[in-house]
mmCIF file of C-alpha atoms and ligand atoms in Angstrom:
data_model
loop_
_atom_site.group_PDB
_atom_site.id
_atom_site.type_symbol
_atom_site.label_atom_id
_atom_site.label_comp_id
_atom_site.label_asym_id
_atom_site.label_seq_id
_atom_site.Cartn_x
_atom_site.Cartn_y
_atom_site.Cartn_z
ATOM 1 C CA MET A 25 0.000 0.000 0.000
ATOM 2 C CA LEU A 26 2.943 2.322 0.708
ATOM 3 C CA GLU A 27 4.382 1.510 -2.709
ATOM 4 C CA LEU A 28 1.035 2.182 -4.383
ATOM 5 C CA LYS A 29 1.015 5.610 -2.731
ATOM 6 C CA GLY A 30 4.647 6.210 -3.729
ATOM 7 C CA LEU A 31 5.635 6.729 -0.087
ATOM 8 C CA PRO A 32 9.219 5.754 0.755
ATOM 9 C CA TYR A 33 9.508 3.430 3.743
ATOM 10 C CA GLU A 34 11.853 1.223 5.664
ATOM 11 C CA ALA A 35 10.610 -2.278 6.490
ATOM 12 C CA THR A 36 11.619 -4.404 9.463
ATOM 13 C CA THR A 37 10.707 -8.087 9.601
ATOM 14 C CA LEU A 38 10.254 -9.659 13.025
ATOM 15 C CA PRO A 39 11.283 -13.253 13.637
ATOM 16 C CA PRO A 40 8.209 -15.517 13.909
ATOM 17 C CA GLY A 41 6.513 -15.372 17.308
ATOM 18 C CA LEU A 42 8.089 -12.067 18.294
ATOM 19 C CA GLN A 43 5.118 -9.930 17.178
ATOM 20 C CA PRO A 44 4.292 -9.015 20.820
ATOM 21 C CA VAL A 45 7.356 -6.698 20.882
ATOM 22 C CA VAL A 46 5.351 -4.180 18.854
ATOM 23 C CA ARG A 47 3.533 -3.360 22.106
ATOM 24 C CA LEU A 48 6.898 -2.544 23.748
ATOM 25 C CA LEU A 49 7.575 -0.231 20.796
ATOM 26 C CA GLY A 50 4.478 1.782 21.698
ATOM 27 C CA PHE A 51 1.855 0.277 19.387
ATOM 28 C CA PRO A 52 -1.594 -0.473 20.826
ATOM 29 C CA GLY A 53 -1.510 -4.263 20.282
ATOM 30 C CA VAL A 54 0.575 -7.330 19.523
ATOM 31 C CA THR A 55 0.276 -7.998 15.783
ATOM 32 C CA VAL A 56 2.088 -7.069 12.589
ATOM 33 C CA PRO A 57 1.897 -5.117 10.355
ATOM 34 C CA ALA A 58 2.559 -2.014 12.431
ATOM 35 C CA LEU A 59 3.441 1.330 10.859
ATOM 36 C CA ALA A 60 5.183 4.343 12.406
ATOM 37 C CA ILE A 61 4.456 7.329 10.176
ATOM 38 C CA ASP A 62 4.415 11.069 10.641
ATOM 39 C CA GLY A 63 4.756 10.774 14.425
ATOM 40 C CA ARG A 64 1.867 8.292 14.705
ATOM 41 C CA LYS A 65 1.863 4.583 15.495
ATOM 42 C CA VAL A 66 -0.746 2.748 13.477
ATOM 43 C CA LEU A 67 -1.456 -0.943 14.054
ATOM 44 C CA GLY A 68 -3.175 -3.395 11.727
ATOM 45 C CA SER A 69 -3.540 -3.295 7.970
ATOM 46 C CA ARG A 70 -7.097 -1.892 8.097
ATOM 47 C CA ALA A 71 -6.078 1.090 10.250
ATOM 48 C CA ILE A 72 -2.952 1.510 8.119
ATOM 49 C CA ALA A 73 -5.006 1.646 4.889
ATOM 50 C CA ARG A 74 -7.203 4.431 6.322
ATOM 51 C CA GLU A 75 -4.232 6.407 7.622
ATOM 52 C CA LEU A 76 -2.491 6.176 4.230
ATOM 53 C CA ASP A 77 -5.588 7.458 2.403
ATOM 54 C CA ARG A 78 -5.701 10.371 4.861
ATOM 55 C CA LEU A 79 -2.022 11.261 4.382
ATOM 56 C CA GLU A 80 -1.811 10.668 0.630
ATOM 57 C CA PRO A 81 -5.289 10.565 -0.918
ATOM 58 C CA GLU A 82 -4.256 9.362 -4.428
ATOM 59 C CA PRO A 83 -4.350 6.701 -5.677
ATOM 60 C CA ARG A 84 -7.272 5.883 -3.404
ATOM 61 C CA LEU A 85 -7.407 2.732 -1.292
ATOM 62 C CA PHE A 86 -11.144 3.314 -0.760
ATOM 63 C CA PRO A 87 -13.492 4.554 -3.492
ATOM 64 C CA ALA A 88 -15.144 7.934 -3.033
ATOM 65 C CA GLY A 89 -18.801 6.902 -3.487
ATOM 66 C CA PRO A 90 -20.489 5.585 -0.314
ATOM 67 C CA ALA A 91 -21.961 2.450 -1.942
ATOM 68 C CA ALA A 92 -18.679 1.456 -3.611
ATOM 69 C CA ARG A 93 -16.796 2.204 -0.389
ATOM 70 C CA ALA A 94 -19.146 0.033 1.650
ATOM 71 C CA LYS A 95 -18.550 -2.869 -0.736
ATOM 72 C CA VAL A 96 -14.770 -2.530 -0.506
ATOM 73 C CA GLU A 97 -14.938 -2.201 3.292
ATOM 74 C CA GLU A 98 -17.035 -5.354 3.561
ATOM 75 C CA ALA A 99 -14.616 -7.350 1.384
ATOM 76 C CA GLU A 100 -11.678 -5.950 3.376
ATOM 77 C CA ARG A 101 -13.284 -6.847 6.740
ATOM 78 C CA TRP A 102 -14.117 -10.364 5.495
ATOM 79 C CA GLY A 103 -10.551 -10.848 4.207
ATOM 80 C CA ASP A 104 -9.145 -9.830 7.562
ATOM 81 C CA GLU A 105 -11.606 -11.559 9.896
ATOM 82 C CA VAL A 106 -12.658 -14.634 7.926
ATOM 83 C CA LEU A 107 -10.365 -15.613 5.045
ATOM 84 C CA GLN A 108 -7.069 -14.884 6.797
ATOM 85 C CA SER A 109 -8.043 -17.163 9.678
ATOM 86 C CA VAL A 110 -8.024 -20.200 7.384
ATOM 87 C CA PRO A 111 -4.295 -20.313 6.522
ATOM 88 C CA ARG A 112 -3.405 -18.927 9.951
ATOM 89 C CA ARG A 113 -5.312 -21.591 11.885
ATOM 90 C CA ALA A 114 -3.998 -24.407 9.684
ATOM 91 C CA PHE A 115 -0.408 -23.173 10.027
ATOM 92 C CA ARG A 116 -0.666 -22.668 13.776
ATOM 93 C CA TRP A 117 -2.265 -26.059 14.220
ATOM 94 C CA GLY A 118 0.643 -27.516 12.246
ATOM 95 C CA LEU A 119 3.211 -25.633 14.331
ATOM 96 C CA ALA A 120 1.643 -26.960 17.524
ATOM 97 C CA HIS A 121 1.795 -30.554 16.262
ATOM 98 C CA ASP A 122 4.726 -30.894 13.896
ATOM 99 C CA ASN A 123 8.364 -30.645 14.909
ATOM 100 C CA GLU A 124 9.496 -30.602 11.295
ATOM 101 C CA LEU A 125 7.271 -27.625 10.512
ATOM 102 C CA ARG A 126 8.667 -25.667 13.468
ATOM 103 C CA ALA A 127 12.190 -26.444 12.240
ATOM 104 C CA TRP A 128 11.164 -25.360 8.719
ATOM 105 C CA LEU A 129 9.889 -22.024 10.067
ATOM 106 C CA ALA A 130 13.069 -21.410 12.058
ATOM 107 C CA ARG A 131 15.141 -22.163 8.943
ATOM 108 C CA ALA A 132 12.978 -19.917 6.760
ATOM 109 C CA ALA A 133 13.477 -17.108 9.293
ATOM 110 C CA GLY A 134 17.261 -17.602 9.135
ATOM 111 C CA ILE A 135 17.490 -18.704 12.780
ATOM 112 C CA PRO A 136 20.601 -20.791 13.506
ATOM 113 C CA ALA A 137 20.241 -24.341 14.939
ATOM 114 C CA ALA A 138 16.763 -24.515 13.416
ATOM 115 C CA GLY A 139 16.139 -28.139 14.438
ATOM 116 C CA LEU A 140 16.849 -27.392 18.082
ATOM 117 C CA VAL A 141 14.904 -24.116 18.016
ATOM 118 C CA GLY A 142 11.999 -26.024 16.451
ATOM 119 C CA ARG A 143 11.957 -28.499 19.322
ATOM 120 C CA LEU A 144 12.349 -25.794 21.984
ATOM 121 C CA SER A 145 9.551 -23.650 20.568
ATOM 122 C CA THR A 146 6.782 -26.194 21.254
ATOM 123 C CA PRO A 147 5.327 -24.232 24.235
ATOM 124 C CA GLN A 148 5.228 -21.024 22.189
ATOM 125 C CA ALA A 149 3.534 -22.857 19.300
ATOM 126 C CA LEU A 150 0.902 -24.201 21.710
ATOM 127 C CA VAL A 151 0.202 -20.687 23.035
ATOM 128 C CA PHE A 152 -0.234 -19.303 19.495
ATOM 129 C CA ALA A 153 -2.496 -22.232 18.587
ATOM 130 C CA ARG A 154 -4.636 -21.573 21.658
ATOM 131 C CA MET A 155 -4.818 -17.828 20.911
ATOM 132 C CA SER A 156 -6.234 -18.498 17.465
ATOM 133 C CA ARG A 157 -8.633 -21.153 18.898
ATOM 134 C CA THR A 158 -7.346 -23.718 16.498
ATOM 135 C CA SER A 159 -8.183 -27.421 16.697
ATOM 136 C CA GLU A 160 -8.329 -30.410 14.390
ATOM 137 C CA ALA A 161 -12.108 -29.993 14.051
ATOM 138 C CA ARG A 162 -11.661 -26.335 13.139
ATOM 139 C CA VAL A 163 -8.976 -27.086 10.526
ATOM 140 C CA ARG A 164 -11.291 -29.732 9.044
ATOM 141 C CA ALA A 165 -14.239 -27.303 8.950
ATOM 142 C CA ASP A 166 -12.025 -24.622 7.349
ATOM 143 C CA ALA A 167 -10.977 -27.089 4.629
ATOM 144 C CA ALA A 168 -14.636 -27.792 3.865
ATOM 145 C CA ALA A 169 -15.521 -24.083 3.779
ATOM 146 C CA LEU A 170 -12.515 -22.934 1.733
ATOM 147 C CA PRO A 171 -13.898 -23.582 -1.792
ATOM 148 C CA GLY A 172 -17.001 -21.489 -1.006
ATOM 149 C CA MET A 173 -14.806 -18.694 0.340
ATOM 150 C CA LEU A 174 -12.681 -18.740 -2.809
ATOM 151 C CA ASP A 175 -15.850 -18.575 -4.936
ATOM 152 C CA ARG A 176 -16.572 -15.311 -3.139
ATOM 153 C CA VAL A 177 -13.088 -13.961 -3.977
ATOM 154 C CA ASP A 178 -13.468 -14.989 -7.645
ATOM 155 C CA GLY A 179 -16.866 -13.252 -7.722
ATOM 156 C CA TRP A 180 -15.350 -10.021 -6.411
ATOM 157 C CA LEU A 181 -12.621 -10.167 -9.071
ATOM 158 C CA ALA A 182 -15.295 -10.681 -11.738
ATOM 159 C CA ASP A 183 -17.452 -7.737 -10.576
ATOM 160 C CA GLY A 184 -14.456 -5.407 -10.062
ATOM 161 C CA THR A 185 -14.708 -5.106 -6.256
ATOM 162 C CA LEU A 186 -11.135 -6.435 -6.325
ATOM 163 C CA SER A 187 -8.828 -5.415 -9.159
ATOM 164 C CA LEU A 188 -5.129 -5.598 -9.934
ATOM 165 C CA ASP A 189 -5.384 -2.561 -12.233
ATOM 166 C CA GLU A 190 -6.650 -0.325 -9.453
ATOM 167 C CA PRO A 191 -5.908 -2.190 -6.247
ATOM 168 C CA ASN A 192 -7.907 -0.992 -3.245
ATOM 169 C CA ALA A 193 -7.583 -1.871 0.439
ATOM 170 C CA ALA A 194 -9.693 -5.015 -0.048
ATOM 171 C CA THR A 195 -7.503 -6.183 -2.942
ATOM 172 C CA PHE A 196 -4.457 -6.076 -0.658
ATOM 173 C CA GLN A 197 -6.286 -7.639 2.265
ATOM 174 C CA VAL A 198 -7.944 -10.502 0.387
ATOM 175 C CA LEU A 199 -5.243 -11.383 -2.165
ATOM 176 C CA SER A 200 -2.530 -11.495 0.526
ATOM 177 C CA SER A 201 -4.476 -14.315 2.186
ATOM 178 C CA VAL A 202 -5.020 -16.058 -1.154
ATOM 179 C CA ALA A 203 -1.224 -15.852 -1.638
ATOM 180 C CA ALA A 204 -0.707 -17.294 1.855
ATOM 181 C CA ILE A 205 -3.077 -20.167 1.014
ATOM 182 C CA LEU A 206 -1.233 -20.829 -2.279
ATOM 183 C CA ASN A 207 1.979 -20.912 -0.285
ATOM 184 C CA LEU A 208 0.792 -23.822 1.885
ATOM 185 C CA VAL A 209 1.315 -27.016 -0.100
ATOM 186 C CA ASP A 210 -1.670 -28.610 1.691
ATOM 187 C CA LEU A 211 -4.113 -25.812 0.814
ATOM 188 C CA ARG A 212 -2.735 -24.843 -2.608
ATOM 189 C CA PRO A 213 -4.883 -27.275 -4.668
ATOM 190 C CA ALA A 214 -8.036 -25.468 -3.519
ATOM 191 C CA VAL A 215 -6.806 -22.271 -5.266
ATOM 192 C CA GLU A 216 -4.890 -23.587 -8.274
ATOM 193 C CA GLY A 217 -6.705 -23.012 -11.546
ATOM 194 C CA ARG A 218 -9.047 -20.419 -10.070
ATOM 195 C CA PRO A 219 -9.270 -16.831 -11.361
ATOM 196 C CA CYS A 220 -7.865 -15.546 -8.026
ATOM 197 C CA ALA A 221 -4.648 -17.619 -8.222
ATOM 198 C CA GLU A 222 -2.705 -15.523 -10.711
ATOM 199 C CA PRO A 223 -3.589 -12.080 -9.301
ATOM 200 C CA ALA A 224 -2.519 -13.270 -5.834
ATOM 201 C CA ASP A 225 0.787 -14.581 -7.220
ATOM 202 C CA THR A 226 1.373 -11.370 -9.163
ATOM 203 C CA MET A 227 0.660 -9.096 -6.227
ATOM 204 C CA PHE A 228 2.517 -11.102 -3.580
ATOM 205 C CA PRO A 229 5.411 -12.938 -5.222
ATOM 206 C CA GLY A 230 8.253 -14.437 -3.260
ATOM 207 C CA LEU A 231 6.723 -15.407 0.072
ATOM 208 C CA PRO A 232 9.174 -17.601 1.991
ATOM 209 C CA GLY A 233 7.940 -21.023 0.977
ATOM 210 C CA PRO A 234 6.290 -23.112 -0.148
ATOM 211 C CA VAL A 235 5.435 -24.407 3.298
ATOM 212 C CA PRO A 236 5.825 -28.203 3.196
ATOM 213 C CA SER A 237 2.878 -30.516 3.815
ATOM 214 C CA PHE A 238 1.850 -30.976 7.449
ATOM 215 C CA LEU A 239 -1.879 -31.865 7.221
ATOM 216 C CA SER A 240 -3.052 -35.440 6.944
ATOM 217 C CA PRO A 241 -5.083 -36.011 3.747
ATOM 218 C CA GLU A 242 -8.479 -35.912 5.490
ATOM 219 C CA LEU A 243 -7.722 -32.395 6.787
ATOM 220 C CA ARG A 244 -6.890 -30.970 3.352
ATOM 221 C CA PRO A 245 -9.406 -29.114 1.196
ATOM 222 C CA ALA A 246 -10.606 -30.618 -2.061
ATOM 223 C CA GLY A 247 -8.776 -29.515 -5.207
ATOM 224 C CA ARG A 248 -10.736 -28.179 -8.145
HETATM 225 N N1 LIG B 8 -5.064 -8.926 8.936
HETATM 226 C C1 LIG B 8 -4.489 -8.378 10.170
HETATM 227 C C2 LIG B 8 -3.652 -9.432 10.751
HETATM 228 C C3 LIG B 8 -2.872 -9.126 11.955
HETATM 229 C C4 LIG B 8 -2.234 -10.409 12.381
HETATM 230 O O1 LIG B 8 -2.929 -11.327 12.789
HETATM 231 N N2 LIG B 8 -0.911 -10.527 12.270
HETATM 232 C C5 LIG B 8 -0.256 -11.745 12.645
HETATM 233 C C6 LIG B 8 0.843 -12.032 11.658
HETATM 234 S S1 LIG B 8 1.525 -13.609 11.944
HETATM 235 C C7 LIG B 8 0.338 -11.528 14.013
HETATM 236 O O2 LIG B 8 1.053 -10.574 14.220
HETATM 237 N N3 LIG B 8 0.001 -12.376 14.944
HETATM 238 C C8 LIG B 8 0.503 -12.292 16.282
HETATM 239 C C9 LIG B 8 -0.541 -12.641 17.268
HETATM 240 O O3 LIG B 8 -1.668 -12.979 16.870
HETATM 241 O O4 LIG B 8 -0.214 -12.536 18.447
HETATM 242 C C10 LIG B 8 -3.711 -7.195 9.790
HETATM 243 O O5 LIG B 8 -3.370 -7.151 8.625
HETATM 244 O O6 LIG B 8 -3.417 -6.351 10.603
#
């Protein structure tokens, strides 16, 4: 969103699990992304999108007309509150149950002695899994619901609510989660071949991955 606005920025990536330090840095919560801009500390991509439109109105992240804005805000809220939870819950469930996956994450984050760190980070993985209320039943239900959710995304691309030509706040919010889903080998088949696959890849190339398989076959969504 900063690049779309042409605003120069400096990005810092936190090692996995260290998001709570943003509170120590003066932000009002414990998640990333967090943006310090113009003397303000803005937390969460939805708040960040609104702050960026205030500071640099063009190109707009939210359309000017109230009806069009309401549509974009609804897609953005759904992307944040509903769609994002699917890859996040699956991944956190995997981290709580799979030593190899924890080692993979430590390696991907460039942490030395990744195997050992993976084994030592079990308690932290269990806390994160509990925070996102993840469970095997939930991961199974998410897998069943995912195709319907992706139909919704494809519909929004078809009716222009989401667009790569003029990306709005919902485009960033929703396609980043589609990219995260594509990046999980277990969930990828649900997206492959759909209209939303290529735009998500184009907008968010180069995520650290793909994340190797960690779900047993009965917990994976159906492919197309
Ligand atoms: N869609 C939200 C997501 C925020 C979010 O959940 N971030 C995760 C990234 S892994 C996080 O920091 N989680 C830490 C936690 O839940 O404690 C946003 O964009 O602000």
